[in-house]
Structure formats: structure tokens, C-alpha cells
Coordinates of C-alpha atoms in Angstrom, one line a residue:
X1 CA 120.3 91.9 -32.7
X2 CA 118.7 92.8 -35.5
X3 CA 117.0 96.7 -36.2
X4 CA 113.2 97.5 -35.2
X5 CA 111.1 98.0 -38.9
X6 CA 109.6 101.3 -38.9
X7 CA 105.9 100.7 -38.3
X8 CA 104.8 101.5 -41.7
X9 CA 101.7 99.5 -42.5
X10 CA 98.7 99.4 -39.9
X11 CA 96.1 96.7 -38.8
X12 CA 93.0 97.5 -37.3
X13 CA 90.6 94.4 -35.2
X14 CA 87.3 95.7 -34.3
X15 CA 85.7 93.6 -31.7
X16 CA 87.0 91.4 -29.2
X17 CA 86.2 87.6 -30.6
X18 CA 87.2 84.7 -30.3
X19 CA 89.5 85.0 -33.5
X20 CA 90.3 88.1 -32.5
X21 CA 91.4 86.6 -29.5
X22 CA 93.5 83.8 -30.9
X23 CA 95.8 86.4 -33.9
X24 CA 96.6 88.4 -30.4
X25 CA 97.5 85.8 -29.0
X26 CA 100.3 84.0 -33.0
X27 CA 100.8 87.4 -32.5
X28 CA 102.8 87.7 -29.7
X29 CA 105.1 84.4 -30.5
X30 CA 105.5 85.6 -34.1
X31 CA 104.4 89.4 -34.6
X32 CA 105.1 91.4 -38.5
X33 CA 107.9 93.2 -38.3
X34 CA 106.1 96.8 -39.1
X35 CA 102.5 96.0 -38.7
X36 CA 100.6 98.2 -35.9
X37 CA 98.9 96.3 -34.3
X38 CA 95.4 98.6 -32.8
X39 CA 92.6 96.4 -31.5
X40 CA 89.8 98.5 -30.8
X41 CA 86.2 97.4 -28.9
X42 CA 84.4 98.4 -25.8
X43 CA 85.4 96.3 -23.4
X44 CA 89.1 95.2 -21.6
X45 CA 87.4 91.6 -21.9
X46 CA 85.1 89.0 -23.8
X47 CA 83.3 86.1 -22.5
X48 CA 84.4 82.5 -24.7
X49 CA 80.6 81.6 -25.6
X50 CA 81.9 77.9 -26.0
X51 CA 81.4 77.8 -22.1
X52 CA 78.1 78.9 -21.4
X53 CA 76.7 75.7 -21.1
X54 CA 79.6 74.3 -18.7
X55 CA 78.5 77.5 -17.0
X56 CA 74.8 77.3 -16.8
X57 CA 75.4 74.2 -15.4
X58 CA 77.5 75.6 -12.7
X59 CA 80.7 74.2 -13.4
X60 CA 82.2 77.2 -14.1
X61 CA 81.6 80.7 -12.2
X62 CA 81.2 84.0 -14.7
X63 CA 84.8 85.1 -14.5
X64 CA 86.0 82.0 -15.6
X65 CA 84.5 82.3 -19.5
X66 CA 86.4 85.7 -19.9
X67 CA 88.8 86.5 -21.8
X68 CA 90.7 88.7 -21.2
X69 CA 91.7 90.9 -24.5
X70 CA 93.4 93.5 -22.8
X71 CA 96.8 91.7 -22.0
X72 CA 96.7 90.1 -25.0
X73 CA 97.0 92.7 -27.2
X74 CA 100.3 93.9 -24.9
X75 CA 101.4 90.4 -25.0
X76 CA 100.8 91.0 -28.9
X77 CA 102.4 94.2 -28.4
X78 CA 99.8 96.1 -29.8
X79 CA 97.5 98.9 -28.7
X80 CA 93.8 98.8 -27.5
X81 CA 91.2 101.6 -27.7
X82 CA 88.2 100.4 -24.7
X83 CA 85.7 102.4 -27.6
X84 CA 82.7 101.5 -29.8
X85 CA 83.6 101.6 -33.3
X86 CA 80.6 103.8 -35.4
X87 CA 82.2 103.3 -38.7
X88 CA 83.6 102.7 -41.2
X89 CA 85.2 104.8 -44.1
X90 CA 86.7 102.5 -46.7
X91 CA 87.5 104.7 -49.8
X92 CA 89.0 106.8 -46.4
X93 CA 90.5 103.7 -44.8
X94 CA 89.4 104.3 -41.9
X95 CA 87.3 103.6 -38.5
X96 CA 85.2 106.8 -36.2
X97 CA 85.9 106.5 -32.6
X98 CA 83.9 109.4 -30.5
X99 CA 85.8 111.1 -28.9
X100 CA 89.1 110.9 -31.1
X101 CA 90.4 111.4 -34.9
X102 CA 89.6 108.3 -36.9
X103 CA 91.3 105.2 -36.3
X104 CA 93.8 104.4 -40.2
X105 CA 94.2 101.4 -41.0
X106 CA 96.1 99.6 -44.1
X107 CA 94.1 96.4 -43.3
X108 CA 90.5 95.2 -40.7
X109 CA 89.0 93.2 -39.4
X110 CA 85.9 92.8 -37.9
X111 CA 85.3 89.8 -35.2
X112 CA 82.5 91.6 -33.0
X113 CA 80.6 88.3 -31.7
X114 CA 76.7 87.7 -32.6
X115 CA 74.1 89.3 -31.1
X116 CA 70.7 86.9 -31.0
X117 CA 66.8 88.3 -32.6
X118 CA 64.3 87.3 -30.6
X119 CA 61.7 85.3 -33.6
X120 CA 58.0 87.6 -34.2
X121 CA 56.0 85.2 -32.3
X122 CA 53.3 87.8 -29.7
X123 CA 54.2 87.4 -25.9
X124 CA 58.0 86.1 -26.9
X125 CA 60.1 89.2 -26.5
X126 CA 58.3 89.8 -22.9
X127 CA 59.4 86.3 -22.0
X128 CA 61.7 85.5 -23.6
X129 CA 66.0 85.5 -23.7
X130 CA 68.7 85.2 -26.6
X131 CA 71.1 83.3 -25.5
X132 CA 73.0 86.0 -27.5
X133 CA 75.0 88.2 -26.3
X134 CA 76.0 86.5 -23.8
X135 CA 76.4 88.9 -21.0
X136 CA 72.6 90.2 -21.1
X137 CA 71.6 86.3 -20.7
X138 CA 73.7 85.4 -17.9
X139 CA 72.2 88.1 -15.9
X140 CA 69.1 86.9 -16.4
X141 CA 69.7 83.5 -15.7
X142 CA 72.1 83.9 -12.8
X143 CA 68.6 85.9 -11.6
X144 CA 66.1 82.7 -12.6
X145 CA 68.8 80.3 -10.6
X146 CA 68.3 82.9 -7.6
X147 CA 64.7 83.4 -7.9
X148 CA 64.4 79.3 -8.4
X149 CA 66.2 78.5 -5.6
X150 CA 64.4 81.0 -3.2
X151 CA 60.9 79.4 -4.5
X152 CA 59.3 82.7 -5.8
X153 CA 59.7 81.3 -9.7
X154 CA 58.6 77.6 -10.2
X155 CA 61.6 76.1 -12.2
X156 CA 59.7 76.1 -15.9
X157 CA 62.1 76.6 -18.6
X158 CA 61.4 76.5 -22.7
X159 CA 64.2 76.2 -24.8
X160 CA 63.4 76.6 -28.4
X161 CA 65.5 75.4 -30.8
X162 CA 66.8 71.8 -31.4
X163 CA 70.7 72.7 -32.5
X164 CA 73.7 70.7 -30.5
X165 CA 72.9 74.7 -28.9
X166 CA 69.2 74.6 -27.6
X167 CA 70.3 70.3 -26.6
X168 CA 73.7 71.3 -24.4
X169 CA 71.2 74.4 -22.7
X170 CA 68.9 72.5 -21.5
X171 CA 70.6 69.7 -20.2
X172 CA 72.8 72.1 -18.6
X173 CA 69.5 73.8 -17.5
X174 CA 68.5 70.8 -16.1
X175 CA 71.9 70.0 -14.4
X176 CA 72.2 73.1 -12.8
X177 CA 68.1 73.7 -11.6
X178 CA 68.3 69.2 -10.6
X179 CA 67.2 69.7 -6.9
X180 CA 63.8 71.7 -7.1
X181 CA 62.8 68.9 -9.8
X182 CA 62.9 71.3 -12.7
X183 CA 60.6 70.7 -16.5
X184 CA 62.5 71.9 -19.1
X185 CA 60.7 71.6 -22.8
X186 CA 63.0 71.7 -25.4
X187 CA 61.4 72.7 -28.7
X188 CA 62.4 72.6 -32.4
X189 CA 60.2 73.0 -35.3
X190 CA 61.4 70.1 -37.4
X191 CA 60.8 66.7 -36.7
X192 CA 63.5 65.6 -34.1
X193 CA 66.0 67.4 -32.3
X194 CA 69.7 67.6 -34.3
X195 CA 69.1 67.8 -37.7
X196 CA 72.5 67.6 -38.9
X197 CA 73.7 64.9 -36.9
X198 CA 73.9 61.1 -37.6
X199 CA 71.0 58.9 -36.2
X200 CA 73.3 57.5 -33.8
X201 CA 74.5 60.6 -33.0
X202 CA 70.5 61.9 -32.0
X203 CA 69.5 58.2 -30.5
X204 CA 73.0 58.9 -27.8
X205 CA 71.9 62.3 -27.2
X206 CA 67.9 61.1 -27.5
X207 CA 68.3 59.2 -24.6
X208 CA 70.6 62.0 -22.6
X209 CA 66.8 64.2 -22.9
X210 CA 65.0 61.7 -22.2
X211 CA 68.0 60.5 -18.5
X212 CA 67.2 64.1 -17.7
X213 CA 63.0 63.8 -17.9

């Protein structure tokens, strides 16, 4: 049995994003001797946004999207601080966490996910729901689907953005509401959808959108 090395270096991860989840899994399988691993995140789980279209379409339950960051951290042999980091001092190499002493680091990684900002268009702030953060979007989507099913809201949707994410969401929403004759509009400022795709890819997705109405 090899002797245990003292913990002489601190690796701190802020956030429970996808990259950190993968790092924790790999670390658990092959930890680095002498390094103490700390995860700072306000929630014990983190949603996997790659499954969002499937969730919107009704293929997955909300709980299926959650990555168990707490369990992964324990698997990696690290410690987890369930709180939000509010500051980083790059000179002192510390992270500020309310209610506790500064958390020291030798190496720091920040992976807190993406938050969308609603464009400054009249009326949009009152009606539009950004797709990220996922938790807020999921709650609003569930409420909308329920009201459509109850007949208190029409199944009218506009998806802004004709990239891969917008096309996926438009098709997923149409599928989820297929029993209520949905009217889904895809709004894109460019000349066509999927501006970065191949011509064949655009034609195929255009056909899928046509089939979905």
C-alpha cells in the first residue's frame, strides 16, 4: 500500500457546470495525489442543458435532467460548499463565500453555466422567457403546457433564433403540444435557418419544420 501524500495543493471549482461534472467523474477514477478538491456551488444538483429539447418534448421528466454534483464530489473524494461564491481575490488567491472564511486556492476553475439576456425590444421583457438558466425556463414551460391543456391559454409560441437550439426547441414544443393544434413560429434575422449548417442539413431541417407545421 502506497503512503498517503499530505494535501499540499488546493484545486477549487466554482459552479456545477458540465465541464466540472466530467472533471469530478475523471478525478474520482484517477485522483491526483496531494491535491485537495473543493467544489463551491449553491445547489447540490445541476441541470444538463443538452437534454432540454427532450424535456420540452415530454421525453424526460424534470428530475432526469439533474446531475448529482454532491454525489460526484463525494466520489471524487472532495469537499463541497453549498453556497454561492461572491468574489475572487486573484492576489491572495482566495474565494469569498458568505458566512465562512475565505477559501484558498492554488488553481481555480469557474464553470457556472450561461444566463441569457432578453433583447431590448418593446414588450419582450414582459412576455419572453430565456432558455437559460434552465430551471426558470422549465418552470415557465411546465406552467404554459398546463394552461394550454386546461384551455386557458392558446398554444401559440414564437421561438426567437433559427440556430440549432432554436430549431430543436421549436420542433420539441410542436411535438409536446401536438394534441392541441399548436402554432409555432420560428423567428430568425438571417435569410434562413441554421446559417452555419451545410445546404443538405438546412434542407433536411426545413423539411422537418414543414412536416411539423
